[in-house]
Amino acid sequence: MSQHSAIPAHQPAEGYAGNITPRDAVERVSKGAVLVDVRTVEEWRSVGVPDLTDAGTAPLFLEWNRSDGTRNTSFLNQLNALKGRELLFLCRSGVRSVAAAQSAAAAGHTAYNVLHGFEADGGWRASGLATTTHSGQAAPVPGTDRTDAGE
């Protein structure tokens, strides 16, 4: 297998499977991983979101914290339908996604942090990866009839 077709090695991390680059995330998603964007609804709406159309999928939009700063207390329950899938957590700069990855890993998920998030230097946008707009509506959590915004 060539270097370009192999999934790159990840960086080890404390309490979760590891850190991967945004480009590594795209490759993993194309092989079945789930990109979980843990920013707030307002961030999705105002800043944009990863566009995974070329991979034939879309991110799961699941807030780690609500816009008022409170924790999404149903976060782990909303991930239950994804047990057994590799989860790749993305936030604005890579801080909330580490906490989300640690929490998911403690609950038995294979969880990675996407380095530098969506907006920081070295992050999704700075890497020149595809982005799109978002309506601000929460996507249904796979296997449920609920959304991450508690609707």
Tab-separated table of C-alpha atoms in Angstrom:
chain	number	residue	atom	x	y	z
A	1	MET	CA	0.000	0.000	0.000
A	2	SER	CA	1.315	3.452	-0.839
A	3	GLN	CA	1.707	6.136	1.770
A	4	HIS	CA	-1.182	8.032	0.206
A	5	SER	CA	-3.668	5.175	0.540
A	6	ALA	CA	-2.741	4.085	4.064
A	7	ILE	CA	-4.475	5.725	6.994
A	8	PRO	CA	-1.717	7.755	8.644
A	9	ALA	CA	-0.556	6.927	12.127
A	10	HIS	CA	-2.023	9.104	14.840
A	11	GLN	CA	-0.346	10.887	17.688
A	12	PRO	CA	-0.851	9.210	21.077
A	13	ALA	CA	-3.002	11.009	23.622
A	14	GLU	CA	-4.042	10.794	27.255
A	15	GLY	CA	-7.473	9.239	27.763
A	16	TYR	CA	-8.491	8.744	24.116
A	17	ALA	CA	-7.217	7.001	20.976
A	18	GLY	CA	-5.132	9.891	19.665
A	19	ASN	CA	-4.819	13.114	17.700
A	20	ILE	CA	-5.128	13.220	13.931
A	21	THR	CA	-4.789	15.978	11.367
A	22	PRO	CA	-7.797	17.312	9.479
A	23	ARG	CA	-6.549	15.597	6.298
A	24	ASP	CA	-6.253	12.294	8.189
A	25	ALA	CA	-9.833	12.828	9.371
A	26	VAL	CA	-11.102	13.126	5.795
A	27	GLU	CA	-9.370	9.880	4.870
A	28	ARG	CA	-10.762	8.068	7.918
A	29	VAL	CA	-14.280	9.343	7.184
A	30	SER	CA	-13.997	7.939	3.656
A	31	LYS	CA	-13.331	4.566	5.304
A	32	GLY	CA	-16.333	4.729	7.656
A	33	ALA	CA	-15.356	6.914	10.610
A	34	VAL	CA	-17.816	9.557	11.838
A	35	LEU	CA	-16.750	13.211	12.087
A	36	VAL	CA	-18.503	14.715	15.124
A	37	ASP	CA	-18.545	18.530	15.130
A	38	VAL	CA	-18.945	19.519	18.790
A	39	ARG	CA	-19.154	23.290	18.317
A	40	THR	CA	-22.337	25.210	19.068
A	41	VAL	CA	-25.279	25.764	16.744
A	42	GLU	CA	-24.244	29.429	16.507
A	43	GLU	CA	-20.730	28.470	15.425
A	44	TRP	CA	-22.036	26.084	12.752
A	45	ARG	CA	-24.335	28.806	11.440
A	46	SER	CA	-21.910	31.735	11.520
A	47	VAL	CA	-18.548	30.119	10.713
A	48	GLY	CA	-19.442	27.180	8.499
A	49	VAL	CA	-18.902	23.448	8.747
A	50	PRO	CA	-16.791	20.711	7.162
A	51	ASP	CA	-18.140	19.561	3.806
A	52	LEU	CA	-17.845	15.772	3.482
A	53	THR	CA	-19.884	15.497	0.284
A	54	ASP	CA	-16.957	13.933	-1.587
A	55	ALA	CA	-16.812	11.210	1.072
A	56	GLY	CA	-20.548	10.567	0.606
A	57	THR	CA	-21.507	11.613	4.116
A	58	ALA	CA	-21.946	14.583	6.444
A	59	PRO	CA	-20.613	15.388	9.905
A	60	LEU	CA	-22.682	14.623	12.960
A	61	PHE	CA	-23.484	17.972	14.602
A	62	LEU	CA	-23.547	17.374	18.352
A	63	GLU	CA	-22.871	20.235	20.757
A	64	TRP	CA	-20.435	19.530	23.616
A	65	ASN	CA	-21.495	22.755	25.355
A	66	ARG	CA	-24.627	24.750	24.657
A	67	SER	CA	-24.354	28.373	23.537
A	68	ASP	CA	-25.003	29.526	27.107
A	69	GLY	CA	-21.928	27.566	28.247
A	70	THR	CA	-23.795	24.722	29.919
A	71	ARG	CA	-22.786	21.170	29.148
A	72	ASN	CA	-24.904	19.043	26.832
A	73	THR	CA	-25.807	16.477	29.480
A	74	SER	CA	-27.184	14.050	26.888
A	75	PHE	CA	-23.940	14.059	24.847
A	76	LEU	CA	-22.911	10.472	25.611
A	77	ASN	CA	-26.445	9.127	25.255
A	78	GLN	CA	-26.589	10.706	21.810
A	79	LEU	CA	-23.448	8.796	20.802
A	80	ASN	CA	-24.781	5.375	21.848
A	81	ALA	CA	-26.048	4.554	18.348
A	82	LEU	CA	-22.461	4.915	17.100
A	83	LYS	CA	-20.849	2.247	19.333
A	84	GLY	CA	-18.290	0.350	17.302
A	85	ARG	CA	-17.658	3.225	14.863
A	86	GLU	CA	-14.501	5.310	14.989
A	87	LEU	CA	-15.428	8.831	16.179
A	88	LEU	CA	-13.416	11.911	15.172
A	89	PHE	CA	-14.150	14.979	17.290
A	90	LEU	CA	-13.766	18.515	15.902
A	91	CYS	CA	-14.333	21.898	17.578
A	92	ARG	CA	-13.145	25.458	16.886
A	93	SER	CA	-9.503	25.098	17.947
A	94	GLY	CA	-9.071	21.619	19.400
A	95	VAL	CA	-9.886	22.127	23.096
A	96	ARG	CA	-13.537	21.054	23.429
A	97	SER	CA	-12.905	18.173	21.044
A	98	VAL	CA	-10.230	16.760	23.383
A	99	ALA	CA	-12.703	16.818	26.277
A	100	ALA	CA	-15.359	15.215	24.070
A	101	ALA	CA	-12.921	12.516	22.887
A	102	GLN	CA	-11.884	11.754	26.471
A	103	SER	CA	-15.509	11.490	27.576
A	104	ALA	CA	-16.457	9.286	24.628
A	105	ALA	CA	-13.419	7.040	25.141
A	106	ALA	CA	-14.279	6.632	28.837
A	107	ALA	CA	-17.740	5.485	27.692
A	108	GLY	CA	-16.213	2.800	25.456
A	109	HIS	CA	-15.958	4.556	22.082
A	110	THR	CA	-12.879	4.674	19.860
A	111	ALA	CA	-12.388	8.428	19.884
A	112	TYR	CA	-9.886	10.757	18.216
A	113	ASN	CA	-9.333	14.506	18.402
A	114	VAL	CA	-8.930	16.414	15.131
A	115	LEU	CA	-5.940	18.669	15.726
A	116	HIS	CA	-6.394	22.461	15.548
A	117	GLY	CA	-10.154	22.195	15.095
A	118	PHE	CA	-12.048	24.011	12.382
A	119	GLU	CA	-10.559	27.515	12.664
A	120	ALA	CA	-7.059	27.468	14.197
A	121	ASP	CA	-3.806	27.529	12.213
A	122	GLY	CA	-3.344	24.013	10.870
A	123	GLY	CA	-7.046	23.312	11.312
A	124	TRP	CA	-9.740	22.297	8.830
A	125	ARG	CA	-10.105	25.615	6.972
A	126	ALA	CA	-6.385	26.478	7.092
A	127	SER	CA	-5.679	23.057	5.553
A	128	GLY	CA	-7.779	24.041	2.544
A	129	LEU	CA	-10.389	21.346	3.149
A	130	ALA	CA	-13.943	21.718	1.869
A	131	THR	CA	-16.406	23.763	3.909
A	132	THR	CA	-20.037	24.650	3.505
A	133	THR	CA	-22.761	26.645	5.206
A	134	HIS	CA	-25.056	25.189	7.829
A	135	SER	CA	-28.662	26.053	8.566
A	136	GLY	CA	-28.046	25.928	12.284
A	137	GLN	CA	-30.480	23.073	12.621
A	138	ALA	CA	-29.203	20.057	14.486
A	139	ALA	CA	-28.958	16.854	12.508
A	140	PRO	CA	-30.735	13.766	13.826
A	141	VAL	CA	-28.504	11.531	15.901
A	142	PRO	CA	-28.099	8.251	13.982
A	143	GLY	CA	-30.430	5.537	15.194
A	144	THR	CA	-32.742	7.965	17.044
A	145	ASP	CA	-35.423	10.514	16.321
A	146	ARG	CA	-33.660	13.148	18.465
A	147	THR	CA	-31.390	16.017	17.552
A	148	ASP	CA	-28.434	17.355	19.496
A	149	ALA	CA	-30.138	20.685	20.170
A	150	GLY	CA	-32.722	19.051	22.403
A	151	GLU	CA	-35.507	19.683	19.914
